mmCIF file of C-alpha atoms in Angstrom:
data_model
loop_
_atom_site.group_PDB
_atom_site.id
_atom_site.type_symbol
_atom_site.label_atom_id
_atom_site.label_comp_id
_atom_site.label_asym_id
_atom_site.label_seq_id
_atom_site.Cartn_x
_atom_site.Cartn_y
_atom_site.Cartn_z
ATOM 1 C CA UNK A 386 10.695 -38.075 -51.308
ATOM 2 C CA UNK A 387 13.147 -35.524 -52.941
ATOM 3 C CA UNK A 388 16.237 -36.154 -50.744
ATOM 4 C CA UNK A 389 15.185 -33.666 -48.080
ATOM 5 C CA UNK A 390 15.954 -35.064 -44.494
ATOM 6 C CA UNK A 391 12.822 -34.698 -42.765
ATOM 7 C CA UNK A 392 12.939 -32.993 -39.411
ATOM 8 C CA UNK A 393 12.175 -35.679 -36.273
ATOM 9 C CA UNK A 394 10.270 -32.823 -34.627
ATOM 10 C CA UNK A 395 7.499 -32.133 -36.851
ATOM 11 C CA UNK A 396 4.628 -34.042 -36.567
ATOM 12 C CA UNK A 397 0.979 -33.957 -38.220
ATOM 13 C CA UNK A 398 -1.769 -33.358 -35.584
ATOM 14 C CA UNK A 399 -5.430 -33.074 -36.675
ATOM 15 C CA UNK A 400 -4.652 -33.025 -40.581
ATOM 16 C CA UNK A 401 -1.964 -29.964 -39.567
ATOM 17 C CA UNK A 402 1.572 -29.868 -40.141
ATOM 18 C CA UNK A 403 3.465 -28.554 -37.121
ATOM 19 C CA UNK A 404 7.156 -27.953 -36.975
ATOM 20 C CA UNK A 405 7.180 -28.971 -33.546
ATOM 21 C CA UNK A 406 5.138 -30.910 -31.110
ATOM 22 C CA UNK A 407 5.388 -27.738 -28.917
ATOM 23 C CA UNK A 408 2.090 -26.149 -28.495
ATOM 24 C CA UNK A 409 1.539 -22.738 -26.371
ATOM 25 C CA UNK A 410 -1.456 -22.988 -23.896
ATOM 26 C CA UNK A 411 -4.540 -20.593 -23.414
ATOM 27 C CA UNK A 412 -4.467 -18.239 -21.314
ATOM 28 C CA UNK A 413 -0.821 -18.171 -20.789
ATOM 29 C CA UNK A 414 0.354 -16.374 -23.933
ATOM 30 C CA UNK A 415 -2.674 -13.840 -24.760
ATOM 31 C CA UNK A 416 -3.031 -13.342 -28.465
ATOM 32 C CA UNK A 417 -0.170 -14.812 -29.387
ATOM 33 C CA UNK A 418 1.736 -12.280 -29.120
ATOM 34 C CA UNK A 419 3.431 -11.427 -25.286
ATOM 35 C CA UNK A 420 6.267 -13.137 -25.282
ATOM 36 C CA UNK A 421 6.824 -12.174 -28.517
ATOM 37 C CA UNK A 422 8.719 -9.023 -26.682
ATOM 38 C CA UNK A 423 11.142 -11.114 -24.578
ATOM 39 C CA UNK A 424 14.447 -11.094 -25.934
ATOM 40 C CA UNK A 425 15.510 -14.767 -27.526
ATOM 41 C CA UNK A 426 11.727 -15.926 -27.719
ATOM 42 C CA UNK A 427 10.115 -16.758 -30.974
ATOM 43 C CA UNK A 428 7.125 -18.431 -32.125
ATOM 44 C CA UNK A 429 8.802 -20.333 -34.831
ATOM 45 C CA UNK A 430 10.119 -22.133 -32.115
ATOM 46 C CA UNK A 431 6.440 -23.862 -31.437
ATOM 47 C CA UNK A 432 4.552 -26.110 -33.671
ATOM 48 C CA UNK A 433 1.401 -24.117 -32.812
ATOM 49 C CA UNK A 434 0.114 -21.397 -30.145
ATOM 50 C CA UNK A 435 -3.280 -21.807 -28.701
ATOM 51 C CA UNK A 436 -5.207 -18.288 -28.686
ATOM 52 C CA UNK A 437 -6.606 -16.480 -25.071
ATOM 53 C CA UNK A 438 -10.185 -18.067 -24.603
ATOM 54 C CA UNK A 439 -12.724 -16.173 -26.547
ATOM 55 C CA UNK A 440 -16.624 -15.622 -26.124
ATOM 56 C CA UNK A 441 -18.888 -14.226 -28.797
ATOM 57 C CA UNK A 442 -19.202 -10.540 -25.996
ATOM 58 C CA UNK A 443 -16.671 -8.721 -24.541
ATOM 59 C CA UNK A 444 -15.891 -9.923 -20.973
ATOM 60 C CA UNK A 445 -14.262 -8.234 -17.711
ATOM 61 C CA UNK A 446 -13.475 -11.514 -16.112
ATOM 62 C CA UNK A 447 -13.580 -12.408 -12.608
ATOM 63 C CA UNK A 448 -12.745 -10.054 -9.507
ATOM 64 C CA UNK A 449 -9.152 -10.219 -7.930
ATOM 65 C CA UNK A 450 -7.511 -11.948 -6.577
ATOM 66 C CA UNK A 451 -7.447 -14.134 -10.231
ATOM 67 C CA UNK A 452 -3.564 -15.480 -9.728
ATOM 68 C CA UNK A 453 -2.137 -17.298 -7.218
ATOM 69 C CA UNK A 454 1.072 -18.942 -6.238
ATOM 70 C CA UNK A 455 0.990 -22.424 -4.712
ATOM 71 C CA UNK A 456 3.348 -25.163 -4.090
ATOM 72 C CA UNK A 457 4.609 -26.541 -7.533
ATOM 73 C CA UNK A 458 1.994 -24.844 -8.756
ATOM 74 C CA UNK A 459 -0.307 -21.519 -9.693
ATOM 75 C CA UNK A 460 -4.146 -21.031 -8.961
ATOM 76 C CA UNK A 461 -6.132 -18.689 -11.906
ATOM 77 C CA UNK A 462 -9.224 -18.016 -12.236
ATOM 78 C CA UNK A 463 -9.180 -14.831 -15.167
ATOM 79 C CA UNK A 464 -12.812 -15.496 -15.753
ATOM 80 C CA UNK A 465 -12.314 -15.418 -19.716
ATOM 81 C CA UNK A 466 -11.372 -11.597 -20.160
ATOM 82 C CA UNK A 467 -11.552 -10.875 -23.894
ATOM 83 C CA UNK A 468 -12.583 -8.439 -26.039
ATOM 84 C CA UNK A 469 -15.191 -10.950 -27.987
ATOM 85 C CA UNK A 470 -15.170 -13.192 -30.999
ATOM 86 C CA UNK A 471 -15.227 -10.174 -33.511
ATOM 87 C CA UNK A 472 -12.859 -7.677 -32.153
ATOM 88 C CA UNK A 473 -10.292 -10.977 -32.399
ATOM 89 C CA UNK A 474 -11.223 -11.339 -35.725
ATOM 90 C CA UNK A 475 -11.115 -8.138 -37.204
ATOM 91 C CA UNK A 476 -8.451 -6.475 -35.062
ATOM 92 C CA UNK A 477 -6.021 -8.962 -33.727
ATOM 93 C CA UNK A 478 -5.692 -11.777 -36.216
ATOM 94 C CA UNK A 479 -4.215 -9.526 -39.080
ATOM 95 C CA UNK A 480 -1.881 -8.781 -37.201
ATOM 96 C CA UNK A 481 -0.245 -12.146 -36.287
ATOM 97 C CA UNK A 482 2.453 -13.882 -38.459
ATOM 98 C CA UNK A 483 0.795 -16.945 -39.833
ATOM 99 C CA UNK A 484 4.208 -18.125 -41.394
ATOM 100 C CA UNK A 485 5.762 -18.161 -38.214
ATOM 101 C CA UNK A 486 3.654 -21.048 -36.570
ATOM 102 C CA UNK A 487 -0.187 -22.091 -36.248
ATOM 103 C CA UNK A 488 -2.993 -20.266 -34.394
ATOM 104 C CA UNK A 489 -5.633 -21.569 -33.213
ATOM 105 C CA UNK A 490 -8.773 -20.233 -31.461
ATOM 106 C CA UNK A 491 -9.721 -21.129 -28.284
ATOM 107 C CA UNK A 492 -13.627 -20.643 -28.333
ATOM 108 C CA UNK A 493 -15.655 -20.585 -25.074
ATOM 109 C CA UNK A 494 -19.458 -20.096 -24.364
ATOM 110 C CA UNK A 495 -22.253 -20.242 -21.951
ATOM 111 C CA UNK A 496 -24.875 -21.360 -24.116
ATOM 112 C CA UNK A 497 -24.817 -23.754 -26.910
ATOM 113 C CA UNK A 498 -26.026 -20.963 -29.206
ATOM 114 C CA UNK A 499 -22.689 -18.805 -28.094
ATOM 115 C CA UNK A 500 -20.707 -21.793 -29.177
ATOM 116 C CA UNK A 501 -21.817 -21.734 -32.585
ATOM 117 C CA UNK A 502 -21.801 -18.064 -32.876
ATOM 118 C CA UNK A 503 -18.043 -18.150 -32.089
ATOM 119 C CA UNK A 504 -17.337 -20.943 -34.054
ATOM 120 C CA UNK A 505 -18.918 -19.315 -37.051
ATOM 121 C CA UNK A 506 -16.839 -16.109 -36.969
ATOM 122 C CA UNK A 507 -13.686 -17.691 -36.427
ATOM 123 C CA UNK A 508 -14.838 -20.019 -39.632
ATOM 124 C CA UNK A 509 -14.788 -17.140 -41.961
ATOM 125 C CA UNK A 510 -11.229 -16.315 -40.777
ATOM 126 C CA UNK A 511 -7.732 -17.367 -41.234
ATOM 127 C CA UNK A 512 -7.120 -19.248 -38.077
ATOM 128 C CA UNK A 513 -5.546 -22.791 -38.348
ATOM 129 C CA UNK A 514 -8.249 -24.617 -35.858
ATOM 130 C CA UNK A 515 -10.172 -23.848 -33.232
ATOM 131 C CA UNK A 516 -10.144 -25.238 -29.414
ATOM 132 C CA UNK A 517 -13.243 -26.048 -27.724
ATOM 133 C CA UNK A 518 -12.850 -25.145 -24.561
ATOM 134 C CA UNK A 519 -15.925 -27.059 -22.648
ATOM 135 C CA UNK A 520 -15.097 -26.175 -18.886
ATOM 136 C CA UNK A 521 -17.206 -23.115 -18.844
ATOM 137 C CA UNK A 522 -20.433 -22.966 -17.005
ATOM 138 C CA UNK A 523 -23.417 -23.317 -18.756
ATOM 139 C CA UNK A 524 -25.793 -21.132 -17.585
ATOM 140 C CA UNK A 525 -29.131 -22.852 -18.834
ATOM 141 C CA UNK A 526 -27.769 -25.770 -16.424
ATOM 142 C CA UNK A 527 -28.030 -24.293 -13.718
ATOM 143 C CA UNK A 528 -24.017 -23.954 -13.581
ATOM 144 C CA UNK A 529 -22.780 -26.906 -14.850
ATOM 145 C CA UNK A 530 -20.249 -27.433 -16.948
ATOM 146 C CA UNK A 531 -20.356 -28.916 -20.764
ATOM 147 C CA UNK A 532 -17.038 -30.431 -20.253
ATOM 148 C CA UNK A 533 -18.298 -32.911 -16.853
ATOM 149 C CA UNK A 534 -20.626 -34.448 -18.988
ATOM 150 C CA UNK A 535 -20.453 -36.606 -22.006
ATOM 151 C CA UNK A 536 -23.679 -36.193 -23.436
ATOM 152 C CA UNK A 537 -23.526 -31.982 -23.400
ATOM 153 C CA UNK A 538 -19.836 -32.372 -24.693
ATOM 154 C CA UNK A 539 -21.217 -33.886 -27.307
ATOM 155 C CA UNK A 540 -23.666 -31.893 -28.252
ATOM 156 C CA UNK A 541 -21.212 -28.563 -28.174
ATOM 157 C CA UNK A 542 -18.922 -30.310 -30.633
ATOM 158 C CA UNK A 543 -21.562 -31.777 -32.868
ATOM 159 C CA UNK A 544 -23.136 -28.381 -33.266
ATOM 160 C CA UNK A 545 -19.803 -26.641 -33.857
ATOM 161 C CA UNK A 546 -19.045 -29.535 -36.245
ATOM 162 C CA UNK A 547 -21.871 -28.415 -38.315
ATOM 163 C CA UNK A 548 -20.723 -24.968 -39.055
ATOM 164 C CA UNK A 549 -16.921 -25.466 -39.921
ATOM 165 C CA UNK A 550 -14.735 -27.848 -41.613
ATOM 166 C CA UNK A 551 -11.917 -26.599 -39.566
ATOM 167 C CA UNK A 552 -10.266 -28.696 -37.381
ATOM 168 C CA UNK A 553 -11.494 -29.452 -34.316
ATOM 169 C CA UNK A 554 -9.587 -29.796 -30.826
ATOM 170 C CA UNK A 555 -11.968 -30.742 -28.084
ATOM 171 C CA UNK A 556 -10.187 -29.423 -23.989
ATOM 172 C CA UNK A 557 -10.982 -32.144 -21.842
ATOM 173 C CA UNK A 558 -11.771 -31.423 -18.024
ATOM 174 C CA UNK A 559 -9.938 -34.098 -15.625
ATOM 175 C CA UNK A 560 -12.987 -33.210 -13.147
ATOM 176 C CA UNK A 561 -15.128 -35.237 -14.571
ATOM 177 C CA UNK A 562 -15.584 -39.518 -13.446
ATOM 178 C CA UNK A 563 -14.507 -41.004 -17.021
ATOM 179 C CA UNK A 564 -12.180 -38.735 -19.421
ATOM 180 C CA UNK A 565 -12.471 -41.863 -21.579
ATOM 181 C CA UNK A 566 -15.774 -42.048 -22.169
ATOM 182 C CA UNK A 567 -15.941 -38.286 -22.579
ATOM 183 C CA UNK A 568 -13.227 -38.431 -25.083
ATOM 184 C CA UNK A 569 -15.132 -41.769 -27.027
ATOM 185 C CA UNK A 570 -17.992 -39.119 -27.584
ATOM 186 C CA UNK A 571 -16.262 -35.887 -28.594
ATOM 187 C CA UNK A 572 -14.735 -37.888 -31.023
ATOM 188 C CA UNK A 573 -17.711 -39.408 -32.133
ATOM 189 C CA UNK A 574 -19.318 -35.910 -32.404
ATOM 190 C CA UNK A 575 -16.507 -35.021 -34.792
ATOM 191 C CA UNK A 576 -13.437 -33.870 -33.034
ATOM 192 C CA UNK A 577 -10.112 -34.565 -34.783
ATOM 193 C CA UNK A 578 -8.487 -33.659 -31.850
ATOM 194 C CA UNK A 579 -8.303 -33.777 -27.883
ATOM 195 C CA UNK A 580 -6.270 -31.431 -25.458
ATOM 196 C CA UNK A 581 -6.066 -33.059 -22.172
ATOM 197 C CA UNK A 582 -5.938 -32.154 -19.830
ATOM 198 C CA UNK A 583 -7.664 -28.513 -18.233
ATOM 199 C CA UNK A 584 -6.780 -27.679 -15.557
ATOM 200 C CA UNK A 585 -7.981 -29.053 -12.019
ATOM 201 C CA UNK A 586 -10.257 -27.456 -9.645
ATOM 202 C CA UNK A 587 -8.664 -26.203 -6.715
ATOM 203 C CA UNK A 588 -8.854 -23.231 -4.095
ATOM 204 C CA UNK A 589 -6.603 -21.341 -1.180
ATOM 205 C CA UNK A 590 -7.111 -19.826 1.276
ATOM 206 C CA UNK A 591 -6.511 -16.635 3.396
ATOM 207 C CA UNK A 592 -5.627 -17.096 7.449
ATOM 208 C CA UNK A 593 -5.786 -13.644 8.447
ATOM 209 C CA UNK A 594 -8.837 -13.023 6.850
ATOM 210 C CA UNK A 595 -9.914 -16.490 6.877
ATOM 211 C CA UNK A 596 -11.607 -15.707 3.126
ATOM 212 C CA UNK A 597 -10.617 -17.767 -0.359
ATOM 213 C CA UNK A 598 -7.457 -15.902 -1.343
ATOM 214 C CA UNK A 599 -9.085 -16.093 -5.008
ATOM 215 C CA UNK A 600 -12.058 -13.693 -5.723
ATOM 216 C CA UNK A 601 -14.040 -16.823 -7.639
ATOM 217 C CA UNK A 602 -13.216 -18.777 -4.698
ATOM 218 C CA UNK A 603 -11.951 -21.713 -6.754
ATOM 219 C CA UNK A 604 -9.807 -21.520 -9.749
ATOM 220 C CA UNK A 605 -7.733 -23.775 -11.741
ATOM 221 C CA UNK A 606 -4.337 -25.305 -11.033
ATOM 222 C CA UNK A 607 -2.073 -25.701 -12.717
ATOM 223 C CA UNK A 608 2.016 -26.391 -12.912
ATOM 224 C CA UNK A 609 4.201 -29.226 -11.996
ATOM 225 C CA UNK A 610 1.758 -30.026 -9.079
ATOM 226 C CA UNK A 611 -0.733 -31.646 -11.414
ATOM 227 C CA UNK A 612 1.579 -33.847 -13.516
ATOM 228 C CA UNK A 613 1.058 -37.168 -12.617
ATOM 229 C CA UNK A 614 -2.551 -36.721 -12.769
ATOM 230 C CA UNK A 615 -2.541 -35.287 -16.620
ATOM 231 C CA UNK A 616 -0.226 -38.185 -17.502
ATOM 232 C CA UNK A 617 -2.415 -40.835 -16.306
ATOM 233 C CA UNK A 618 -5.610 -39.122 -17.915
ATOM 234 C CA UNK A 619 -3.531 -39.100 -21.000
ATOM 235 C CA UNK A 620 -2.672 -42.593 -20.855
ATOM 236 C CA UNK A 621 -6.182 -43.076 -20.351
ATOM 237 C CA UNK A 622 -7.596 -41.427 -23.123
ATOM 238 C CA UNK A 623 -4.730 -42.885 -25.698
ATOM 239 C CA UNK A 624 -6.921 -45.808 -25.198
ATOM 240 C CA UNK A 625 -10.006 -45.046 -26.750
ATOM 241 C CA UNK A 626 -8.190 -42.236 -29.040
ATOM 242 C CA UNK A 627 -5.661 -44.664 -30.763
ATOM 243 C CA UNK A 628 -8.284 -47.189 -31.900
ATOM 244 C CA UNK A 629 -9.506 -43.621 -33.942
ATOM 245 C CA UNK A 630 -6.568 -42.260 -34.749
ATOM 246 C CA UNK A 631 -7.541 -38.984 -32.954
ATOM 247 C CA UNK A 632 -4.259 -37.361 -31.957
ATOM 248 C CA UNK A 633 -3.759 -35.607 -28.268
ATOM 249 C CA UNK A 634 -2.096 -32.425 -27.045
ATOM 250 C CA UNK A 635 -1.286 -33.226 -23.693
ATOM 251 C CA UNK A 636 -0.744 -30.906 -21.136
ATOM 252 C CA UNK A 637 -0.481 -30.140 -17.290
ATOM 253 C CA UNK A 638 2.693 -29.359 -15.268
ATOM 254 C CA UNK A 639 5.410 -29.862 -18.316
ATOM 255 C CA UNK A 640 8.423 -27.530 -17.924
ATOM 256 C CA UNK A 641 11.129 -30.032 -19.590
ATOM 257 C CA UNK A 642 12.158 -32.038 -22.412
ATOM 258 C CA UNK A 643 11.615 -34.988 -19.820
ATOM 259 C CA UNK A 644 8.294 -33.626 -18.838
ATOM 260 C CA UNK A 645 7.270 -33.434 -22.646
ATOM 261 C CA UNK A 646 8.931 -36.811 -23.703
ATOM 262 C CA UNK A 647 7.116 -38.465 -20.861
ATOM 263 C CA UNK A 648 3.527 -37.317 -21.894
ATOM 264 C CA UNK A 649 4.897 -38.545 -26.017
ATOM 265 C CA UNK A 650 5.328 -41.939 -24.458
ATOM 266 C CA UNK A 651 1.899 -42.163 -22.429
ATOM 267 C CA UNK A 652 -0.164 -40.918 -25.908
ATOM 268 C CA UNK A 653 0.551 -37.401 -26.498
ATOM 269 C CA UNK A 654 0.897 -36.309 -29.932
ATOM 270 C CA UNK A 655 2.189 -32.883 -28.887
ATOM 271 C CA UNK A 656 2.563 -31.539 -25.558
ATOM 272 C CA UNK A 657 1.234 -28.061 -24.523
ATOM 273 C CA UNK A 658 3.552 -25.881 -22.650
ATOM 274 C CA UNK A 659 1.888 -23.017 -20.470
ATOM 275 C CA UNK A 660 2.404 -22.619 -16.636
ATOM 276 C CA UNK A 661 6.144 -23.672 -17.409
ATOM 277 C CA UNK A 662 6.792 -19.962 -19.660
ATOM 278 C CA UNK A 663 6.320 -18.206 -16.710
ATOM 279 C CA UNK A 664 8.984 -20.180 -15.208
ATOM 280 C CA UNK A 665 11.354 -19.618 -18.143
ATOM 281 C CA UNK A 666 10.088 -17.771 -21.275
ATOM 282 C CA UNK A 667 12.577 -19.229 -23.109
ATOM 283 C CA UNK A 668 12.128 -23.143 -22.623
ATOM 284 C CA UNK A 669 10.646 -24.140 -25.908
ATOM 285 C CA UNK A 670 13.658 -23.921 -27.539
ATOM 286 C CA UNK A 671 15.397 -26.348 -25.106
ATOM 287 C CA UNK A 672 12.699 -28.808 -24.849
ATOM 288 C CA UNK A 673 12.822 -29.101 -28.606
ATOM 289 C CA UNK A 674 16.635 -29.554 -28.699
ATOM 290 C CA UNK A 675 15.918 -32.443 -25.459
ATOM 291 C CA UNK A 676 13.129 -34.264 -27.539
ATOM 292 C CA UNK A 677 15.665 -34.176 -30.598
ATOM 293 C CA UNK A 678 18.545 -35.155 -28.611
ATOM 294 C CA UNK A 679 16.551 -38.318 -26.981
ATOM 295 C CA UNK A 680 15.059 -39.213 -30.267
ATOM 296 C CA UNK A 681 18.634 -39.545 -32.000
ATOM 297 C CA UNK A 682 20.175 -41.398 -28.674
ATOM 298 C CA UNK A 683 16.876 -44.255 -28.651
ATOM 299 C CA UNK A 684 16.752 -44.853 -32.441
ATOM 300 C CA UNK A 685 13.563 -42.783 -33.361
ATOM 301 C CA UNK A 686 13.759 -40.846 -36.623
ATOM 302 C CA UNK A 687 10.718 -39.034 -35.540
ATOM 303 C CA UNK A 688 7.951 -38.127 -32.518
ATOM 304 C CA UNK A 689 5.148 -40.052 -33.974
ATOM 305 C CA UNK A 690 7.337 -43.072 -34.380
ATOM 306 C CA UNK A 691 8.162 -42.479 -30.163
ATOM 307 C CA UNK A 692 3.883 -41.753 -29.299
ATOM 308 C CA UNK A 693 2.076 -44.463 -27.189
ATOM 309 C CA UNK A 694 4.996 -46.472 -26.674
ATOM 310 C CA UNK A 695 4.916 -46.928 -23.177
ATOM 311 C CA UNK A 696 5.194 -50.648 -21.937
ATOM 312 C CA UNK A 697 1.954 -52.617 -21.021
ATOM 313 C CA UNK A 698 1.878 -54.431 -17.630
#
């Protein structure tokens, strides 16, 4: 050590160093670059930003309705609207400021084959890590999803495994009947990461009309409204994650320093912020001056030192 008085914010997730333990979500900040335009916002504020979902073709995503409003909460269901795996690569990457803050891809498929594709382009390519995002539905399944089952998430992170030595954050569906055991296996495969949790499967519906409000019919929620459940799957997952030394990015319904200190106790590593920007663009730079501010009032000289602390029964 030279002296320099280390910042109690950063933290080291998945072999990375982040200047915060802020990470922006999928999905809720395109490519990294749309709040970039709100006055006061900056990315240096965040430790890393999570990149739209991306599949190896261009997609249209789902009919409207894809957004809607519920009760300490919001219902989307975007259907994965990108421009494909190479038009990020070539087109969009260069022009994000890697000094700023970490990027990382958040690849998607329908086929294990489209997995690896993905993965292999955004291997030759200067992004930090790469997301698995396991919640889509796999097609040669009949329309299940990788992410309900442990042995196909598995077998999607294996595979990507074997084509990149970047690191690897495996999205963990809470609609699934053991997270645990699905997280035990992903890490197994050779994730050095877990993001948990995706969002959970919900619908609305229209009176008038009496149709789904959503043009998928179901979609994801997410907000406030699904809180207590992400905290508890995080807890859960610390479990078998700690013995490994796997970190997690936890995630579902934070819009606070409270919010984000309460997911650090239960396990989190660093705590992705998403639904919560569209509540106020400009929160990161509060929650990082709350986590500070706690940190200094309890005695911590860092968030790693305050992660999986919370109290056993």
């Amino acid at each position: 050590m030279s002296g320099e008085e280390v910042d109690p914010l950063a933290v080291t997730f998945a072999g990375m160093e982040l200047a915060s333990p802020i990470v922006l979500l999928s999905g809720c900040v395109g490519f990294g670059e749309e709040y970039t335009r709100v006055a006061g916002f900056s990315n240096a504020d965040v430790g890393g930003i999570c990149l739209k979902g991306t599949t190896l073709e261009p997609r249209l995503g789902n009919a409207p309705h894809r957004v809607y409003e519920t009760p300490a909460g919001m219902l989307n269901a975007i259907g994965l609207q990108n421009p494909g795996a190479r038009a990020v690569v070539d087109d969009i990457l260069p022009a994000l400021d890697f000094d700023e803050t970490r990027f990382f891809a958040n690849i998607s498929g329908s086929t294990l084959e489209e997995y690896v594709e993905v993965a292999r382009l955004f291997d030759d390519s200067p992004i930090d890590a790469m997301e698995i995002n396991i919640s889509c539905p796999n097609v040669k399944a009949g329309g299940a999803s990788f992410g309900n089952y442990p042995d196909m998430s598995a077998q999607v992170v294996a595979a990507i495994r074997a084509v990149t030595d970047k690191p690897l954050i495996t999205k963990l569906s809470p609609n699934q009947t053991d997270i645990a055991e699905n997280a035990r296996r992903c890490i197994e495969a050779g994730s050095d990461g877990l993001a948990v949790i995706n969002t959970v499967t919900g619908m609305a519906v229209d009176l008038e009309s009496r149709t789904p409000v959503l043009g998928n019919r179901s979609g994801g929620l997410s907000g406030p409204a699904i809180k207590p459940i992400a905290l508890l799957k995080v807890h859960q997952v610390h479990q078998v994650a700690a013995r490994h030394g796997v970190p997690i990015l936890g995630q579902g319904g934070i819009t606070s320093a409270e919010d984000a200190l309460e997911f650090i106790v239960a396990g989190a590593t660093t705590v992705g912020l998403g639904t919560g920007l569209f509540y106020d663009p400009l929160v990161c730079r509060r929650i990082n001056d709350g986590i500070r501010a706690y940190l200094a009032e309890h005695g911590f000289a860092s968030v790693a030192q305050l992660v999986g602390t919370l109290a056993a029964e």
